[in-house]
Coordinates of C-alpha atoms in Angstrom, one line a residue:
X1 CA 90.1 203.1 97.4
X2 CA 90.9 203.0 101.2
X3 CA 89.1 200.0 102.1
X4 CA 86.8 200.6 105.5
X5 CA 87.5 200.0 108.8
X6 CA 86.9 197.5 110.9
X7 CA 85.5 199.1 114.3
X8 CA 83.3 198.4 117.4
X9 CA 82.7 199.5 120.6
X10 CA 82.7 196.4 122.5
X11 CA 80.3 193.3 123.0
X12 CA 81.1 189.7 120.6
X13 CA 83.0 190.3 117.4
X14 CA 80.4 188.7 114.7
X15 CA 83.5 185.6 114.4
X16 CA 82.5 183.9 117.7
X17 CA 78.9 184.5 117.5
X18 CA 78.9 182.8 114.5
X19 CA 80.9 180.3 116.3
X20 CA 78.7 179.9 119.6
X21 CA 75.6 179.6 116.6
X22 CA 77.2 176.7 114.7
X23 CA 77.6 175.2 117.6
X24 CA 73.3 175.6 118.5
X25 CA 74.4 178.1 121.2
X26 CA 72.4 181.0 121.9
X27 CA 73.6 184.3 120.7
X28 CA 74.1 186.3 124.2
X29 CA 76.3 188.2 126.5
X30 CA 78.2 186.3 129.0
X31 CA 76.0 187.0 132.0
X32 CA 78.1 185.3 135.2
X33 CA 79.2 187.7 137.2
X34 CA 82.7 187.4 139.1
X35 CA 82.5 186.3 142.7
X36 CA 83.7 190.3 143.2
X37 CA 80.3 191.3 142.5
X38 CA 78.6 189.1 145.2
X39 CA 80.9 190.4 147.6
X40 CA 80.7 194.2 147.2
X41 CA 83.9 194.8 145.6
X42 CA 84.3 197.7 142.7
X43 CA 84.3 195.6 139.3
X44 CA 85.5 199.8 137.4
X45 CA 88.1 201.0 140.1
X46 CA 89.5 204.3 139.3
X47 CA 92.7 205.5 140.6
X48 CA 93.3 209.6 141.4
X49 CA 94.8 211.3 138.9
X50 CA 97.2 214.7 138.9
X51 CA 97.1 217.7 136.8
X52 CA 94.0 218.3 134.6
X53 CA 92.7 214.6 135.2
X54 CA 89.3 214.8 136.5
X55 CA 89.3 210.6 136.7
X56 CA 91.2 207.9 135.2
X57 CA 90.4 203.7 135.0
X58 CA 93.4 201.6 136.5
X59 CA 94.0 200.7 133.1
X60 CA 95.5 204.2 132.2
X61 CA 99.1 204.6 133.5
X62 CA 99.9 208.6 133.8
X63 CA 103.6 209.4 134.2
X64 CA 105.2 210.5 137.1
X65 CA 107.2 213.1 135.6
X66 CA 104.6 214.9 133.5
X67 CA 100.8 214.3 134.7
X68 CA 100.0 215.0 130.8
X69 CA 101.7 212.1 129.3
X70 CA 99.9 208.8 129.7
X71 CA 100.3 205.4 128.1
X72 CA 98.2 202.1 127.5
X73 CA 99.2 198.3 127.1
X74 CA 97.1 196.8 124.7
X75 CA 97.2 193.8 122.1
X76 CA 94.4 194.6 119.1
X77 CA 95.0 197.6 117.0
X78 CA 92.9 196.2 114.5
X79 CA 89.1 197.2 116.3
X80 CA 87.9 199.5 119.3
X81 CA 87.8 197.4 121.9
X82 CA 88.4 200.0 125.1
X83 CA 90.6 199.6 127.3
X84 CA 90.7 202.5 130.0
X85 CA 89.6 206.4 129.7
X86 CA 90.2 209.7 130.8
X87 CA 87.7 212.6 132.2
X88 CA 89.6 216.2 132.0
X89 CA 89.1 219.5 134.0
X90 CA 87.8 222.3 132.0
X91 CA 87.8 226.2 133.5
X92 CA 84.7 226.7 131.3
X93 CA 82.4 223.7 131.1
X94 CA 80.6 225.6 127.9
X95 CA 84.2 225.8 125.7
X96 CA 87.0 224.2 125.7
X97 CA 89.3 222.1 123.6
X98 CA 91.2 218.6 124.4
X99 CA 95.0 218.7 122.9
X100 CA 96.1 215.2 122.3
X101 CA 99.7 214.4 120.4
X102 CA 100.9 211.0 120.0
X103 CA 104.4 210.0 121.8
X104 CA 106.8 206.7 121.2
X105 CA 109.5 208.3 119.0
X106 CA 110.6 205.4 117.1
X107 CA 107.6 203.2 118.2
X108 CA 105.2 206.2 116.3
X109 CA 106.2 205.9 113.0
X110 CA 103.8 207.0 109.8
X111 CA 103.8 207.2 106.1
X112 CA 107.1 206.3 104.7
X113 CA 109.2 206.3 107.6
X114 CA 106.6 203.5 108.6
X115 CA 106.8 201.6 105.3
X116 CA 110.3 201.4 106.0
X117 CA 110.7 199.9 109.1
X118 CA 111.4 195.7 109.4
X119 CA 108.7 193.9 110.0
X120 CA 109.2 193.2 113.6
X121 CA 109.3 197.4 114.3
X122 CA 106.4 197.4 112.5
X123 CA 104.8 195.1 115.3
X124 CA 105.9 197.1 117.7
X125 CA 104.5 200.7 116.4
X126 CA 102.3 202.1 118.9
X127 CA 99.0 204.2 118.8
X128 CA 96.1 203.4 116.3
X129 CA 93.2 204.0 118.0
X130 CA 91.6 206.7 120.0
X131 CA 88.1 208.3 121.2
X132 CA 88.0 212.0 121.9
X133 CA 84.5 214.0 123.0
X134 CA 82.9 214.3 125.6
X135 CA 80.4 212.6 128.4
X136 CA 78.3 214.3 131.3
X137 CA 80.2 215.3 134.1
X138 CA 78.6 213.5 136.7
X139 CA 79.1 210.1 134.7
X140 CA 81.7 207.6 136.2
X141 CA 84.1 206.1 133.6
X142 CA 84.8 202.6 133.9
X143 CA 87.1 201.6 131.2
X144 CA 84.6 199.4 129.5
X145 CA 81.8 200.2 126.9
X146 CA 81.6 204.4 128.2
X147 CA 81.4 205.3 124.8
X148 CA 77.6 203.6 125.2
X149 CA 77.2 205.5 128.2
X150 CA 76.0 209.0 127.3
X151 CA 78.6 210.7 126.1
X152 CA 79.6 211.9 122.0
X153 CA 82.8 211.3 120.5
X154 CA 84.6 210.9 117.5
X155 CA 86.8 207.3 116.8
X156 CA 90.1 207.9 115.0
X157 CA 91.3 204.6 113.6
X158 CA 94.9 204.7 112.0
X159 CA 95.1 203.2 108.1
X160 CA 97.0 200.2 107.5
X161 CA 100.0 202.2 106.2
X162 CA 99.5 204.9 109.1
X163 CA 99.0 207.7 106.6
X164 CA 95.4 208.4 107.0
X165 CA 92.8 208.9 110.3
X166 CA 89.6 207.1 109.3
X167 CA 87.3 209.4 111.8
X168 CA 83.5 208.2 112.3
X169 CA 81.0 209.5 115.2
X170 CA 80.2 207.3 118.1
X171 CA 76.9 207.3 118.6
X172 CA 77.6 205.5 115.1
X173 CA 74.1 206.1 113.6
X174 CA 75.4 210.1 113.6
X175 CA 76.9 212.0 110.6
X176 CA 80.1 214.1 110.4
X177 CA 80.0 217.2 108.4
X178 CA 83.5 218.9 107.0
X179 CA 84.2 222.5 106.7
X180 CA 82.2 222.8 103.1
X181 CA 79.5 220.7 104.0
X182 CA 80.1 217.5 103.1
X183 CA 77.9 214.7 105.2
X184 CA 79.9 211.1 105.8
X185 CA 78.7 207.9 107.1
X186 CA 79.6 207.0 110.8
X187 CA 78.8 203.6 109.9
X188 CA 81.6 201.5 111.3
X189 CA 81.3 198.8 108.4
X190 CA 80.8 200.9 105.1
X191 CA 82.9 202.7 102.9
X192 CA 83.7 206.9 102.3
X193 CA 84.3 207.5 105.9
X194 CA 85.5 210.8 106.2
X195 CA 89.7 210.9 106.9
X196 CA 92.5 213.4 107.5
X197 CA 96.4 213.2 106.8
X198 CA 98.5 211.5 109.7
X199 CA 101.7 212.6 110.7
X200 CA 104.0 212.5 113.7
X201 CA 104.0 215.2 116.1
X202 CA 100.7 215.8 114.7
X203 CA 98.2 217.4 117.0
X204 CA 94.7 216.6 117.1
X205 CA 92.2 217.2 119.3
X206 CA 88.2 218.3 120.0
X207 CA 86.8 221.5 120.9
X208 CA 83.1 222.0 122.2
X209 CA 82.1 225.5 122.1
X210 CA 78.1 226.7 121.6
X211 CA 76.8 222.7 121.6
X212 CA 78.7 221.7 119.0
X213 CA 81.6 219.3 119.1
X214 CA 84.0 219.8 116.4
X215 CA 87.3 217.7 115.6
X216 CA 90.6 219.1 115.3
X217 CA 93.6 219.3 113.7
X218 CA 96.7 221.0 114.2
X219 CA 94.4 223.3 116.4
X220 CA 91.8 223.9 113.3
X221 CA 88.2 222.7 112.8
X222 CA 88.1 220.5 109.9
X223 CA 85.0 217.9 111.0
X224 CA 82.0 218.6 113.2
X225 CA 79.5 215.9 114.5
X226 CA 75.9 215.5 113.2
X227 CA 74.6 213.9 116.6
X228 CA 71.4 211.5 116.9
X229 CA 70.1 212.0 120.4
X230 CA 66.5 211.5 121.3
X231 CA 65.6 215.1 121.2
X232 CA 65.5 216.5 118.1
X233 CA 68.8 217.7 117.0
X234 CA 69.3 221.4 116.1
X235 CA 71.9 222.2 113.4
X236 CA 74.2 218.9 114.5
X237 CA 73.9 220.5 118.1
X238 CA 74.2 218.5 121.2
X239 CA 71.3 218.2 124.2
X240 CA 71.8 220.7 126.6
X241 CA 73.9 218.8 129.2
X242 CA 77.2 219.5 131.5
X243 CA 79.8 218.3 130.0
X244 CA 83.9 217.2 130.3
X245 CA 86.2 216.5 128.0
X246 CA 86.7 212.6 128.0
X247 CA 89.4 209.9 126.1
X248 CA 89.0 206.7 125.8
X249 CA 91.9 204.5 125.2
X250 CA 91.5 200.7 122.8
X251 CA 92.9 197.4 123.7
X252 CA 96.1 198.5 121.8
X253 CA 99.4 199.9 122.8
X254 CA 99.1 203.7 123.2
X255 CA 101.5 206.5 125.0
X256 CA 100.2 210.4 124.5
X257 CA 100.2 213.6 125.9
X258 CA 96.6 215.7 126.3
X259 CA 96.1 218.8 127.7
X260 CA 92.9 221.1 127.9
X261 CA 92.5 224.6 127.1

């Protein structure tokens, strides 16, 4: 039985606040702000981006030889801890679709061609971790806690022997719902998480179409989100909002392509 994954969207990992309460401090965010912030500077500056990109954090490098190929530095592919984002053009803000394939060649290995790698290539492997979905298209990404921010998305977190996506809903207190009807847990710490096959040169993606944001793969719907809002949700549908297609990148090493349609 896959054993469940070990996500979050930011904030303390439960190690040091057990660690700051053993040692009789109080359990809260680190509230001193950088001298940046007292003198007017932008703590979430963005940088222009080219082709379809709509805004992207200064984390997020795009290339300069195809605007549709981007890459991440990171340390942690073991939890979502972002690390930069993306907000796409769309030419019809009521449907569209965000393509996203994974690049690295023989840093993007899966399956048994990961398995038999050293241990050292294993290290290096890239891409784990990744948000797809979508945000209002007035909000500002900052690289930091957006999935808290508004927006709906689905978290894809690779398996430890990269053969299976592990795929909950952020909001995390939403369901997902497969093509026969199936309901699974978005709960970040529990078990039967809903999952799909991994593969290179595999294509996923999201498409929003009619209020509903579905996940993708290889260009079909096989998982749409059950979202909680504080309206009352019709048939897993989402508020009536304008929305962009948005990707938020983890504290992990990550180089992809993504495209809108």
């Amino acid at each position: 039985q896959a054993q469940a994954s070990v996500l979050a969207c930011g904030g303390w990992s439960g190690l040091e606040v057990a660690m700051r309460s053993s040692a009789g401090e109080e359990a809260r965010p680190h509230t001193d702000w950088p001298d940046a912030l007292n003198d007017g500077e932008d703590l979430f500056p963005s940088k222009t981006g080219r082709g379809q990109v709509l805004q992207i954090t200064t984390e997020v490098e795009q290339s300069l030889n195809d605007p549709a190929e981007f890459e991440v530095e990171g340390k942690d592919p073991s939890w979502f801890l972002q690390k930069g984002g993306l907000m796409f053009s769309c030419s019809d803000p009521s449907s569209f679709r965000l393509n996203v394939t994974f690049l690295g060649g023989a840093l993007n290995r899966f399956g048994d061609d990961y398995a038999e790698l050293s241990r050292k290539e294993q290290q290096a492997t890239l891409n784990g971790l990744l948000m797809l979905g979508v945000a209002p298209s007035g909000y500002e990404l900052t690289g930091y806690r957006d999935c808290k921010a508004g927006g709906f998305y689905f978290l894809l977190h690779l398996s430890y022997r990269r053969t299976l996506w592990r795929v909950t809903c952020c909001p995390h207190d939403s369901e997902l719902e497969d093509r026969g009807g199936k309901l699974y847990t978005c709960n970040p710490q529990a078990g039967g998480q809903f999952e799909i096959n991994a593969s290179e040169g595999q294509v996923l993606g999201i498409e929003y179409s009619a209020r509903e944001l579905w996940l993708l793969d290889g260009g079909e719907r096989v998982a749409r989100g059950h979202w909680a809002h504080e309206k009352e949700a019709e048939e897993g549908q989402l508020p009536v909002g304008d929305y962009r297609p948005v990707l938020l990148t983890s504290n992990c090493p990550t180089r992809f392509r993504a495209t809108v349609e």
